[in-house]
mmCIF file of C-alpha atoms in Angstrom:
data_model
loop_
_atom_site.group_PDB
_atom_site.id
_atom_site.type_symbol
_atom_site.label_atom_id
_atom_site.label_comp_id
_atom_site.label_asym_id
_atom_site.label_seq_id
_atom_site.Cartn_x
_atom_site.Cartn_y
_atom_site.Cartn_z
ATOM 1 C CA MET A 1 -0.324 0.282 0.023
ATOM 2 C CA LEU A 2 0.735 3.837 -0.830
ATOM 3 C CA TYR A 3 0.767 6.239 2.204
ATOM 4 C CA LEU A 4 0.547 9.455 1.884
ATOM 5 C CA SER A 5 0.338 12.051 3.876
ATOM 6 C CA TRP A 6 -2.113 15.035 4.371
ATOM 7 C CA ASP A 7 0.408 17.581 6.050
ATOM 8 C CA LYS A 8 1.496 17.823 2.834
ATOM 9 C CA TYR A 9 -0.851 19.379 1.073
ATOM 10 C CA ASN A 10 -0.846 22.586 2.570
ATOM 11 C CA ASN A 11 2.407 24.106 1.414
ATOM 12 C CA LEU A 12 1.294 22.879 -1.380
ATOM 13 C CA PRO A 13 1.847 26.236 -4.746
ATOM 14 C CA ILE A 14 -1.807 27.977 -5.379
ATOM 15 C CA GLY A 15 -3.834 27.810 -8.284
ATOM 16 C CA VAL A 16 -2.445 25.388 -10.437
ATOM 17 C CA ARG A 17 -5.500 23.098 -12.327
ATOM 18 C CA SER A 18 -6.109 19.439 -11.551
ATOM 19 C CA ASN A 19 -6.783 16.472 -14.663
ATOM 20 C CA THR A 20 -7.449 14.049 -12.495
ATOM 21 C CA TRP A 21 -8.185 12.413 -16.953
ATOM 22 C CA GLN A 22 -4.525 10.283 -16.747
ATOM 23 C CA THR A 23 -4.331 8.952 -13.594
ATOM 24 C CA ILE A 24 -8.148 7.575 -14.154
ATOM 25 C CA LYS A 25 -5.945 5.623 -17.761
ATOM 26 C CA ASN A 26 -2.867 4.902 -16.545
ATOM 27 C CA PHE A 27 -4.830 3.366 -13.842
ATOM 28 C CA GLY A 28 -8.512 2.309 -14.914
ATOM 29 C CA GLY A 29 -7.254 1.373 -18.739
ATOM 30 C CA HIS A 30 -3.614 -0.013 -19.075
ATOM 31 C CA LEU A 31 -2.058 -0.699 -16.057
ATOM 32 C CA SER A 32 -5.515 -2.798 -14.554
ATOM 33 C CA ALA A 33 -6.316 -4.520 -16.730
ATOM 34 C CA GLN A 34 -2.493 -5.069 -18.122
ATOM 35 C CA ASN A 35 -1.833 -6.770 -13.893
ATOM 36 C CA LYS A 36 -5.302 -8.076 -14.369
ATOM 37 C CA TYR A 37 -5.521 -10.005 -18.091
ATOM 38 C CA GLY A 38 -2.004 -9.021 -19.193
ATOM 39 C CA GLN A 39 -4.221 -7.378 -23.120
ATOM 40 C CA ALA A 40 -4.303 -4.038 -22.693
ATOM 41 C CA PHE A 41 -7.675 -2.067 -22.356
ATOM 42 C CA ALA A 42 -9.088 -1.701 -26.098
ATOM 43 C CA THR A 43 -8.975 -5.504 -27.107
ATOM 44 C CA LEU A 44 -10.415 -6.893 -23.543
ATOM 45 C CA ASN A 45 -13.998 -8.334 -24.406
ATOM 46 C CA LYS A 46 -17.460 -5.401 -22.608
ATOM 47 C CA ALA A 47 -17.477 -8.087 -19.460
ATOM 48 C CA GLN A 48 -14.366 -7.130 -18.611
ATOM 49 C CA GLN A 49 -14.071 -3.592 -19.178
ATOM 50 C CA ASN A 50 -17.071 -2.852 -17.258
ATOM 51 C CA GLY A 51 -15.366 -5.552 -14.279
ATOM 52 C CA LEU A 52 -12.192 -2.582 -14.492
ATOM 53 C CA GLN A 53 -14.546 0.845 -15.006
ATOM 54 C CA PHE A 54 -15.876 -0.810 -11.418
ATOM 55 C CA ALA A 55 -13.206 -1.197 -9.305
ATOM 56 C CA LEU A 56 -11.362 2.308 -11.157
ATOM 57 C CA LYS A 57 -15.194 3.032 -9.826
ATOM 58 C CA GLU A 58 -14.671 1.621 -5.999
ATOM 59 C CA GLU A 59 -10.965 2.743 -5.689
ATOM 60 C CA TYR A 60 -11.533 6.116 -6.273
ATOM 61 C CA ARG A 61 -14.902 6.227 -4.617
ATOM 62 C CA ASN A 62 -14.701 4.423 -1.119
ATOM 63 C CA ASN A 63 -12.604 7.009 0.948
ATOM 64 C CA GLY A 64 -9.528 5.198 2.557
ATOM 65 C CA TYR A 65 -8.073 8.757 4.425
ATOM 66 C CA ASN A 66 -7.636 7.448 8.276
ATOM 67 C CA LEU A 67 -8.635 10.431 10.332
ATOM 68 C CA THR A 68 -6.182 9.175 13.236
ATOM 69 C CA SER A 69 -2.811 8.748 12.154
ATOM 70 C CA LYS A 70 -3.022 11.298 8.652
ATOM 71 C CA GLN A 71 -2.456 9.588 6.028
ATOM 72 C CA LEU A 72 -4.645 7.749 2.943
ATOM 73 C CA VAL A 73 -3.839 4.629 1.731
ATOM 74 C CA VAL A 74 -4.398 3.527 -1.533
ATOM 75 C CA SER A 75 -3.846 -0.110 -3.523
ATOM 76 C CA GLU A 76 -0.862 -0.775 -5.147
ATOM 77 C CA ILE A 77 -1.897 -0.133 -9.108
ATOM 78 C CA ARG A 78 -3.079 2.947 -8.279
ATOM 79 C CA ALA A 79 0.009 3.942 -6.962
ATOM 80 C CA LYS A 80 1.265 2.739 -9.900
ATOM 81 C CA ALA A 81 -0.782 4.959 -12.322
ATOM 82 C CA ILE A 82 -0.458 7.836 -9.427
ATOM 83 C CA ALA A 83 3.847 7.292 -10.013
ATOM 84 C CA ILE A 84 3.437 7.456 -13.790
ATOM 85 C CA THR A 85 1.347 10.431 -13.825
ATOM 86 C CA ALA A 86 2.879 11.986 -11.429
ATOM 87 C CA ASP A 87 5.605 12.287 -14.176
ATOM 88 C CA TYR A 88 4.718 12.867 -16.924
ATOM 89 C CA TYR A 89 3.884 16.407 -15.939
ATOM 90 C CA GLN A 90 7.396 16.202 -14.126
ATOM 91 C CA ARG A 91 8.335 16.151 -17.450
ATOM 92 C CA LEU A 92 5.471 17.848 -19.204
ATOM 93 C CA PHE A 93 6.955 21.142 -16.600
ATOM 94 C CA GLY A 94 10.621 20.553 -16.743
ATOM 95 C CA ASP A 95 13.002 20.508 -19.693
ATOM 96 C CA ASP A 96 12.271 16.969 -21.162
ATOM 97 C CA PRO A 97 13.620 16.873 -25.058
ATOM 98 C CA GLU A 98 10.915 14.064 -25.257
ATOM 99 C CA PHE A 99 8.646 16.966 -24.707
ATOM 100 C CA ILE A 100 8.455 19.887 -26.855
ATOM 101 C CA GLU A 101 5.861 19.596 -29.529
ATOM 102 C CA THR A 102 3.896 18.725 -26.795
ATOM 103 C CA ARG A 103 4.830 21.995 -24.490
ATOM 104 C CA GLY A 104 4.271 24.003 -28.616
ATOM 105 C CA ASN A 105 0.693 21.973 -28.501
ATOM 106 C CA PHE A 106 -0.426 23.250 -24.729
ATOM 107 C CA ALA A 107 1.778 26.928 -25.923
ATOM 108 C CA MET A 108 4.055 26.305 -22.828
ATOM 109 C CA LYS A 109 6.956 27.867 -22.760
ATOM 110 C CA ASN A 110 9.923 25.467 -22.283
ATOM 111 C CA ASN A 111 11.020 23.962 -17.839
ATOM 112 C CA THR A 112 7.809 25.654 -17.745
ATOM 113 C CA LEU A 113 8.782 25.070 -13.224
ATOM 114 C CA PRO A 114 12.462 24.936 -13.099
ATOM 115 C CA SER A 115 12.735 23.480 -9.721
ATOM 116 C CA GLN A 116 11.918 19.841 -9.516
ATOM 117 C CA LEU A 117 11.200 20.461 -5.740
ATOM 118 C CA ARG A 118 8.391 22.203 -7.048
ATOM 119 C CA ARG A 119 7.152 19.741 -9.372
ATOM 120 C CA GLU A 120 7.212 17.168 -7.159
ATOM 121 C CA GLU A 121 5.048 19.781 -4.494
ATOM 122 C CA MET A 122 2.960 20.458 -7.611
ATOM 123 C CA THR A 123 1.960 17.559 -8.976
ATOM 124 C CA GLN A 124 1.150 16.384 -5.373
ATOM 125 C CA PHE A 125 -0.764 19.203 -5.474
ATOM 126 C CA PHE A 126 -2.611 17.550 -8.154
ATOM 127 C CA PHE A 127 -3.190 14.503 -6.319
ATOM 128 C CA TRP A 128 -5.148 16.044 -3.341
ATOM 129 C CA THR A 129 -7.197 17.728 -5.528
ATOM 130 C CA ALA A 130 -8.827 14.949 -7.905
ATOM 131 C CA TRP A 131 -8.714 13.087 -4.073
ATOM 132 C CA ALA A 132 -11.212 15.646 -2.834
ATOM 133 C CA ALA A 133 -12.969 15.637 -6.227
ATOM 134 C CA ALA A 134 -13.699 12.456 -6.070
ATOM 135 C CA THR A 135 -13.377 10.741 -2.822
ATOM 136 C CA ASN A 136 -16.787 10.050 -0.507
ATOM 137 C CA ARG A 137 -17.227 12.263 1.980
ATOM 138 C CA PRO A 138 -16.863 10.254 5.363
ATOM 139 C CA ASP A 139 -21.040 8.041 6.558
ATOM 140 C CA SER A 140 -21.706 10.095 2.437
ATOM 141 C CA ASP A 141 -21.883 8.932 -1.456
ATOM 142 C CA VAL A 142 -20.973 12.206 -1.858
ATOM 143 C CA THR A 143 -17.798 13.842 -2.691
ATOM 144 C CA TYR A 144 -15.903 16.209 -0.626
ATOM 145 C CA THR A 145 -16.510 18.881 -3.557
ATOM 146 C CA ASN A 146 -19.229 17.960 -3.719
ATOM 147 C CA ASN A 147 -19.452 15.743 -6.996
ATOM 148 C CA TRP A 148 -17.797 18.734 -8.513
ATOM 149 C CA PRO A 149 -15.915 18.294 -11.235
ATOM 150 C CA HIS A 150 -18.255 16.530 -13.717
ATOM 151 C CA GLU A 151 -16.857 12.249 -14.814
ATOM 152 C CA PRO A 152 -18.879 9.830 -15.579
ATOM 153 C CA LEU A 153 -16.279 7.574 -15.402
ATOM 154 C CA ILE A 154 -16.907 7.877 -11.119
ATOM 155 C CA ASP A 155 -19.720 7.988 -11.202
ATOM 156 C CA ASN A 156 -19.141 12.460 -10.866
ATOM 157 C CA ARG A 157 -23.281 14.050 -11.915
ATOM 158 C CA PRO A 158 -24.738 15.824 -10.060
ATOM 159 C CA THR A 159 -26.723 15.059 -6.770
ATOM 160 C CA ALA A 160 -29.694 16.001 -6.255
ATOM 161 C CA GLU A 161 -29.946 18.498 -4.166
ATOM 162 C CA ASN A 162 -27.780 19.815 -6.656
ATOM 163 C CA LEU A 163 -30.381 20.124 -8.978
ATOM 164 C CA ILE A 164 -33.291 21.222 -6.516
ATOM 165 C CA TRP A 165 -31.652 23.844 -5.237
ATOM 166 C CA SER A 166 -30.639 25.237 -8.880
ATOM 167 C CA LEU A 167 -33.946 24.786 -9.800
ATOM 168 C CA VAL A 168 -35.419 26.625 -6.951
ATOM 169 C CA SER A 169 -33.028 29.510 -7.282
ATOM 170 C CA ILE A 170 -33.782 29.781 -10.877
ATOM 171 C CA ILE A 171 -38.629 29.424 -9.467
ATOM 172 C CA LEU A 172 -37.381 32.706 -7.138
ATOM 173 C CA LEU A 173 -36.352 34.766 -9.398
ATOM 174 C CA VAL A 174 -38.500 34.739 -12.336
ATOM 175 C CA ALA A 175 -40.757 34.206 -9.640
ATOM 176 C CA GLY A 176 -39.633 38.033 -7.025
ATOM 177 C CA ILE A 177 -39.288 39.474 -10.680
ATOM 178 C CA GLY A 178 -42.563 38.718 -11.812
ATOM 179 C CA GLY A 179 -44.249 40.044 -8.077
ATOM 180 C CA LEU A 180 -42.023 43.327 -8.733
ATOM 181 C CA VAL A 181 -43.705 44.286 -11.721
ATOM 182 C CA TRP A 182 -47.211 42.584 -10.710
ATOM 183 C CA GLY A 183 -47.230 45.236 -7.747
ATOM 184 C CA TRP A 184 -45.763 48.085 -10.136
ATOM 185 C CA ALA A 185 -48.532 47.357 -12.573
ATOM 186 C CA PHE A 186 -52.181 47.058 -9.750
ATOM 187 C CA LEU A 187 -50.618 48.564 -6.517
ATOM 188 C CA ARG A 188 -50.045 51.959 -6.899
ATOM 189 C CA ASN A 189 -53.122 54.543 -6.831
ATOM 190 C CA LYS A 190 -52.232 55.862 -10.242
ATOM 191 C CA ASP A 191 -49.833 56.157 -12.302
ATOM 192 C CA GLU A 192 -46.833 58.850 -12.618
ATOM 193 C CA ASP A 193 -46.931 61.432 -14.674
ATOM 194 C CA GLU A 194 -44.647 61.470 -17.366
ATOM 195 C CA PRO A 195 -41.283 63.372 -16.289
ATOM 196 C CA LYS A 196 -41.035 66.358 -19.289
ATOM 197 C CA ALA A 197 -38.253 66.067 -21.234
ATOM 198 C CA PRO A 198 -35.461 69.320 -20.838
ATOM 199 C CA ALA A 199 -34.773 72.049 -23.718
ATOM 200 C CA GLN A 200 -31.022 71.795 -23.378
ATOM 201 C CA ASP A 201 -29.128 68.600 -22.200
ATOM 202 C CA PRO A 202 -28.085 68.997 -18.397
ATOM 203 C CA LEU A 203 -24.493 67.764 -18.665
ATOM 204 C CA SER A 204 -24.016 71.043 -21.501
ATOM 205 C CA LEU A 205 -25.705 73.220 -18.731
ATOM 206 C CA VAL A 206 -22.795 72.274 -16.012
ATOM 207 C CA ASN A 207 -19.223 74.673 -16.003
ATOM 208 C CA LEU A 208 -15.943 71.421 -15.838
ATOM 209 C CA THR A 209 -15.147 71.635 -12.318
ATOM 210 C CA PRO A 210 -11.011 71.504 -11.126
ATOM 211 C CA SER A 211 -12.443 67.493 -10.014
ATOM 212 C CA GLN A 212 -14.052 66.729 -13.490
ATOM 213 C CA LYS A 213 -11.042 68.447 -15.487
ATOM 214 C CA ALA A 214 -8.605 66.063 -14.260
ATOM 215 C CA LEU A 215 -10.203 63.461 -15.315
ATOM 216 C CA GLY A 216 -9.278 63.558 -18.201
ATOM 217 C CA LYS A 217 -5.502 61.336 -17.383
ATOM 218 C CA TYR A 218 -8.453 59.290 -16.359
ATOM 219 C CA LEU A 219 -9.342 58.840 -19.999
ATOM 220 C CA PHE A 220 -6.480 58.304 -21.515
ATOM 221 C CA VAL A 221 -5.546 55.623 -18.973
ATOM 222 C CA VAL A 222 -8.539 54.128 -20.021
ATOM 223 C CA VAL A 223 -7.534 54.485 -23.863
ATOM 224 C CA ALA A 224 -4.780 53.539 -23.557
ATOM 225 C CA LEU A 225 -5.357 49.921 -21.275
ATOM 226 C CA PHE A 226 -7.856 49.264 -23.711
ATOM 227 C CA THR A 227 -6.073 49.016 -27.022
ATOM 228 C CA LEU A 228 -2.942 46.997 -24.689
ATOM 229 C CA GLN A 229 -5.163 45.082 -23.779
ATOM 230 C CA VAL A 230 -6.647 44.471 -27.952
ATOM 231 C CA PHE A 231 -2.901 43.749 -28.623
ATOM 232 C CA LEU A 232 -2.592 41.180 -25.591
ATOM 233 C CA GLY A 233 -5.338 39.687 -26.695
ATOM 234 C CA GLY A 234 -3.936 39.606 -30.712
ATOM 235 C CA PHE A 235 -0.906 37.844 -28.929
ATOM 236 C CA THR A 236 -2.476 35.140 -26.820
ATOM 237 C CA ALA A 237 -4.768 33.973 -29.398
ATOM 238 C CA HIS A 238 -1.592 33.519 -31.604
ATOM 239 C CA TYR A 239 -0.551 30.776 -29.772
ATOM 240 C CA THR A 240 -3.131 28.656 -30.279
ATOM 241 C CA VAL A 241 -1.139 28.882 -33.039
ATOM 242 C CA GLU A 242 2.620 28.555 -32.964
ATOM 243 C CA GLY A 243 1.899 27.240 -29.167
ATOM 244 C CA GLN A 244 5.473 28.913 -28.542
ATOM 245 C CA GLY A 245 5.914 32.044 -30.947
ATOM 246 C CA PHE A 246 4.695 34.842 -32.695
ATOM 247 C CA TYR A 247 5.436 34.648 -36.791
ATOM 248 C CA GLY A 248 8.512 32.718 -36.057
ATOM 249 C CA ILE A 249 10.402 34.965 -32.975
ATOM 250 C CA ASP A 250 9.773 31.793 -30.151
ATOM 251 C CA THR A 251 7.801 35.076 -27.991
ATOM 252 C CA SER A 252 8.045 31.829 -25.126
ATOM 253 C CA LYS A 253 11.025 33.209 -23.227
ATOM 254 C CA TRP A 254 10.538 36.157 -23.173
ATOM 255 C CA LEU A 255 6.553 36.215 -22.932
ATOM 256 C CA PRO A 256 4.853 33.034 -23.015
ATOM 257 C CA TYR A 257 1.308 32.564 -23.320
ATOM 258 C CA SER A 258 1.561 32.297 -19.621
ATOM 259 C CA VAL A 259 2.432 36.156 -19.182
ATOM 260 C CA VAL A 260 -0.321 37.354 -22.304
ATOM 261 C CA ARG A 261 -2.488 35.513 -20.875
ATOM 262 C CA THR A 262 -2.298 37.147 -17.921
ATOM 263 C CA TRP A 263 -0.991 40.517 -18.711
ATOM 264 C CA HIS A 264 -4.732 40.440 -21.103
ATOM 265 C CA LEU A 265 -7.457 39.902 -18.220
ATOM 266 C CA GLN A 266 -5.638 42.554 -15.991
ATOM 267 C CA ALA A 267 -5.273 45.528 -18.418
ATOM 268 C CA ALA A 268 -9.119 44.494 -19.540
ATOM 269 C CA MET A 269 -9.241 44.698 -15.406
ATOM 270 C CA PHE A 270 -8.036 48.165 -14.865
ATOM 271 C CA TRP A 271 -10.187 49.855 -17.737
ATOM 272 C CA ILE A 272 -13.290 48.803 -16.168
ATOM 273 C CA ALA A 273 -12.540 49.997 -12.122
ATOM 274 C CA THR A 274 -10.854 53.002 -13.899
ATOM 275 C CA ALA A 275 -13.260 54.730 -16.255
ATOM 276 C CA PHE A 276 -16.602 52.999 -13.430
ATOM 277 C CA LEU A 277 -14.130 55.208 -10.561
ATOM 278 C CA ALA A 278 -13.636 57.738 -13.388
ATOM 279 C CA ALA A 279 -17.446 58.279 -14.656
ATOM 280 C CA GLY A 280 -18.673 58.916 -11.101
ATOM 281 C CA LEU A 281 -16.461 60.971 -10.215
ATOM 282 C CA PHE A 282 -17.817 63.018 -13.408
ATOM 283 C CA PHE A 283 -21.299 62.870 -11.502
ATOM 284 C CA SER A 284 -20.665 63.175 -7.962
ATOM 285 C CA PRO A 285 -19.863 67.193 -8.127
ATOM 286 C CA ILE A 286 -22.763 67.476 -11.105
ATOM 287 C CA ILE A 287 -24.791 66.326 -7.664
ATOM 288 C CA ASN A 288 -23.241 68.291 -5.865
ATOM 289 C CA GLY A 289 -26.027 71.890 -7.325
ATOM 290 C CA GLY A 290 -21.646 71.870 -9.324
ATOM 291 C CA LYS A 291 -19.351 72.304 -7.003
ATOM 292 C CA ASP A 292 -16.673 70.924 -5.485
ATOM 293 C CA PRO A 293 -15.550 69.516 -2.085
ATOM 294 C CA ARG A 294 -12.564 70.655 -0.486
ATOM 295 C CA PHE A 295 -10.118 69.219 -2.089
ATOM 296 C CA GLN A 296 -11.273 67.337 -4.253
ATOM 297 C CA LYS A 297 -8.919 67.592 -7.046
ATOM 298 C CA LEU A 298 -5.828 66.734 -4.855
ATOM 299 C CA GLY A 299 -8.561 63.529 -3.831
ATOM 300 C CA VAL A 300 -8.776 62.396 -7.766
ATOM 301 C CA ASP A 301 -5.361 63.101 -8.358
ATOM 302 C CA LEU A 302 -3.749 61.543 -6.141
ATOM 303 C CA LEU A 303 -6.386 58.084 -6.795
ATOM 304 C CA PHE A 304 -4.940 58.560 -10.245
ATOM 305 C CA TRP A 305 -1.595 57.838 -9.281
ATOM 306 C CA ALA A 306 -1.794 55.406 -6.873
ATOM 307 C CA LEU A 307 -3.329 53.333 -10.020
ATOM 308 C CA VAL A 308 -1.464 53.700 -12.602
ATOM 309 C CA ILE A 309 1.498 52.267 -9.010
ATOM 310 C CA VAL A 310 -0.928 50.001 -8.615
ATOM 311 C CA THR A 311 -1.270 48.443 -12.716
ATOM 312 C CA ALA A 312 2.225 49.119 -13.155
ATOM 313 C CA GLY A 313 3.332 47.280 -9.885
ATOM 314 C CA THR A 314 0.907 44.786 -10.913
ATOM 315 C CA PHE A 315 1.923 43.371 -14.520
ATOM 316 C CA ILE A 316 5.601 43.588 -13.201
ATOM 317 C CA GLY A 317 5.215 41.364 -10.684
ATOM 318 C CA ASN A 318 3.298 38.745 -12.528
ATOM 319 C CA TRP A 319 6.034 38.747 -15.089
ATOM 320 C CA LEU A 320 8.417 38.350 -12.408
ATOM 321 C CA ALA A 321 7.155 35.558 -10.597
ATOM 322 C CA ILE A 322 5.832 33.997 -13.807
ATOM 323 C CA MET A 323 9.806 33.863 -15.169
ATOM 324 C CA HIS A 324 10.496 32.911 -11.902
ATOM 325 C CA LEU A 325 12.646 35.715 -10.868
ATOM 326 C CA LEU A 326 10.825 36.723 -7.317
ATOM 327 C CA PRO A 327 11.327 34.836 -3.992
ATOM 328 C CA GLN A 328 9.032 32.387 -3.883
ATOM 329 C CA ASN A 329 8.765 33.144 -0.373
ATOM 330 C CA LEU A 330 7.408 36.983 -2.513
ATOM 331 C CA SER A 331 5.745 36.168 -5.322
ATOM 332 C CA PHE A 332 2.035 35.266 -4.058
ATOM 333 C CA TRP A 333 2.130 39.105 -2.031
ATOM 334 C CA PHE A 334 3.810 40.544 -5.117
ATOM 335 C CA GLY A 335 3.547 39.463 -7.801
ATOM 336 C CA HIS A 336 1.119 35.974 -8.627
ATOM 337 C CA GLN A 337 -1.717 34.941 -6.135
ATOM 338 C CA GLY A 338 -2.953 32.441 -9.287
ATOM 339 C CA TYR A 339 -6.904 33.112 -9.198
ATOM 340 C CA GLU A 340 -8.750 33.546 -12.258
ATOM 341 C CA TYR A 341 -9.374 37.453 -12.996
ATOM 342 C CA LEU A 342 -7.096 38.779 -9.607
ATOM 343 C CA ASP A 343 -4.206 37.590 -10.684
ATOM 344 C CA LEU A 344 -2.245 40.942 -8.946
ATOM 345 C CA GLY A 345 0.084 40.113 -5.804
ATOM 346 C CA ARG A 346 -1.539 40.312 -2.232
ATOM 347 C CA PHE A 347 -0.044 43.216 -2.123
ATOM 348 C CA TRP A 348 -1.221 45.023 -5.177
ATOM 349 C CA GLN A 349 -4.550 43.971 -4.278
ATOM 350 C CA LEU A 350 -5.034 45.548 -0.379
ATOM 351 C CA LEU A 351 -3.003 48.441 -2.165
ATOM 352 C CA LYS A 352 -6.585 48.976 -4.790
ATOM 353 C CA PHE A 353 -8.926 47.540 -2.380
ATOM 354 C CA VAL A 354 -7.066 51.339 0.068
ATOM 355 C CA GLY A 355 -8.239 53.256 -3.235
ATOM 356 C CA ILE A 356 -11.841 51.704 -3.801
ATOM 357 C CA LEU A 357 -11.934 53.039 -0.381
ATOM 358 C CA PHE A 358 -10.340 55.505 -1.295
ATOM 359 C CA TRP A 359 -12.827 56.223 -4.257
ATOM 360 C CA LEU A 360 -16.107 55.931 -2.203
ATOM 361 C CA ILE A 361 -15.165 58.294 0.339
ATOM 362 C CA LEU A 362 -13.901 61.054 -2.124
ATOM 363 C CA MET A 363 -17.793 60.434 -3.770
ATOM 364 C CA LEU A 364 -19.773 60.184 -0.636
ATOM 365 C CA ARG A 365 -18.529 64.424 0.511
ATOM 366 C CA GLY A 366 -19.999 65.084 -3.291
ATOM 367 C CA LEU A 367 -22.696 62.372 -2.792
ATOM 368 C CA SER A 368 -23.659 63.304 0.747
ATOM 369 C CA PRO A 369 -25.055 67.927 0.827
ATOM 370 C CA ALA A 370 -27.548 66.593 -2.110
ATOM 371 C CA LEU A 371 -29.075 63.382 0.555
ATOM 372 C CA LYS A 372 -29.756 66.216 2.699
ATOM 373 C CA GLY A 373 -31.621 67.960 0.372
ATOM 374 C CA GLU A 374 -35.135 68.615 -0.169
ATOM 375 C CA GLY A 375 -37.463 66.800 -3.324
ATOM 376 C CA ASP A 376 -37.402 63.095 -4.192
ATOM 377 C CA LYS A 377 -33.971 61.253 -3.005
ATOM 378 C CA ASN A 378 -35.107 57.825 -4.403
ATOM 379 C CA LEU A 379 -33.390 57.605 -7.539
ATOM 380 C CA LEU A 380 -30.394 59.705 -5.744
ATOM 381 C CA ALA A 381 -30.439 56.653 -2.337
ATOM 382 C CA LEU A 382 -30.519 53.521 -4.969
ATOM 383 C CA PHE A 383 -27.245 55.575 -6.779
ATOM 384 C CA THR A 384 -25.289 56.353 -3.728
ATOM 385 C CA ALA A 385 -26.559 52.753 -2.223
ATOM 386 C CA SER A 386 -24.926 50.618 -5.514
ATOM 387 C CA VAL A 387 -21.498 52.765 -4.703
ATOM 388 C CA VAL A 388 -21.107 51.974 -1.124
ATOM 389 C CA ALA A 389 -21.708 47.904 -3.276
ATOM 390 C CA VAL A 390 -20.213 47.868 -5.473
ATOM 391 C CA GLY A 391 -16.732 49.669 -3.785
ATOM 392 C CA LEU A 392 -17.058 46.696 -0.949
ATOM 393 C CA PHE A 393 -18.056 44.446 -3.121
ATOM 394 C CA TYR A 394 -14.255 43.822 -4.481
ATOM 395 C CA GLY A 395 -13.208 43.086 -0.686
ATOM 396 C CA ALA A 396 -15.528 39.921 -1.447
ATOM 397 C CA GLY A 397 -11.498 39.116 -3.318
ATOM 398 C CA PHE A 398 -10.102 38.867 -0.247
ATOM 399 C CA PHE A 399 -12.144 35.247 0.828
#
């Protein structure tokens, strides 16, 4: 039997995606067929194939983890499949010349993970994530990940609870929308008067305040990042044709697929965020009666340069981390967290959230006088609530 310690799981790299298919294929097909029948899996009859597939499912679904000793026991044949799969990934992520063509097909640069130790830890991470996704919880017939991802070979299918609550959520959503429409149509005492269209665009009547004029540089950054995102998208797409190059140039040495794809997503995140912040800051003085709160322009300028620093730090840190030029202990904080859409280092994520909170303060300084004024403030209250919600919502990424 092979014993694997659970404690190692907590020290493995974050952000790698597991794939159980290679191990399932080795264990359920080639090795088991050769071990039991001395033949290739494809040459077996249906009864023999079904028997091996059933044994595969039982091996994967049954939980062999011992809570007392903190050890997991697997069969010899599965241990051999794990070892073969681990060797495959270690050579794939290294610089084994046998895998050059495969890396090109996967848009991977040679020696993607230079450290032998980290390659070993990565394969351990692959195993533990695959184990959690395929193994039943104690006294249960669903896995630790609630039978996700889908894999019919080991009966990883949506549970009844999964389907029921998905349907319930859709029904409640539709019913809630229908209830609002019904209430608006039948529960009002009278129809509101149609609003009169202004003779002239109200925004054209407002003289730009100093803080609004200072937003011009925000728009320049938005356009620059959007343009960069478009070109990076084309570059990333080209890697699907030439996995390691750009029209014959081996660009993977300096800008591998993982770098340009990360930059492509981060450019989108930053130009969308910058445009949103700029739009809010533009409307704030208008709502405030065409006046800037005190030191509003200074706040707008400080926020802009903070965004520039965070954007530049994110792009540089991403590159240094993926190229393994950052020390391993600093990579998570200043390089790459490994989370989809939150690829920036945790330090830059914290700074970005501080910037969003600062933007929230700038916004509320402009909105609060209008909230204290007379008249119907329903729309203004909704706008203020959305400003607060969007500002704080980014904080969910820390969890």
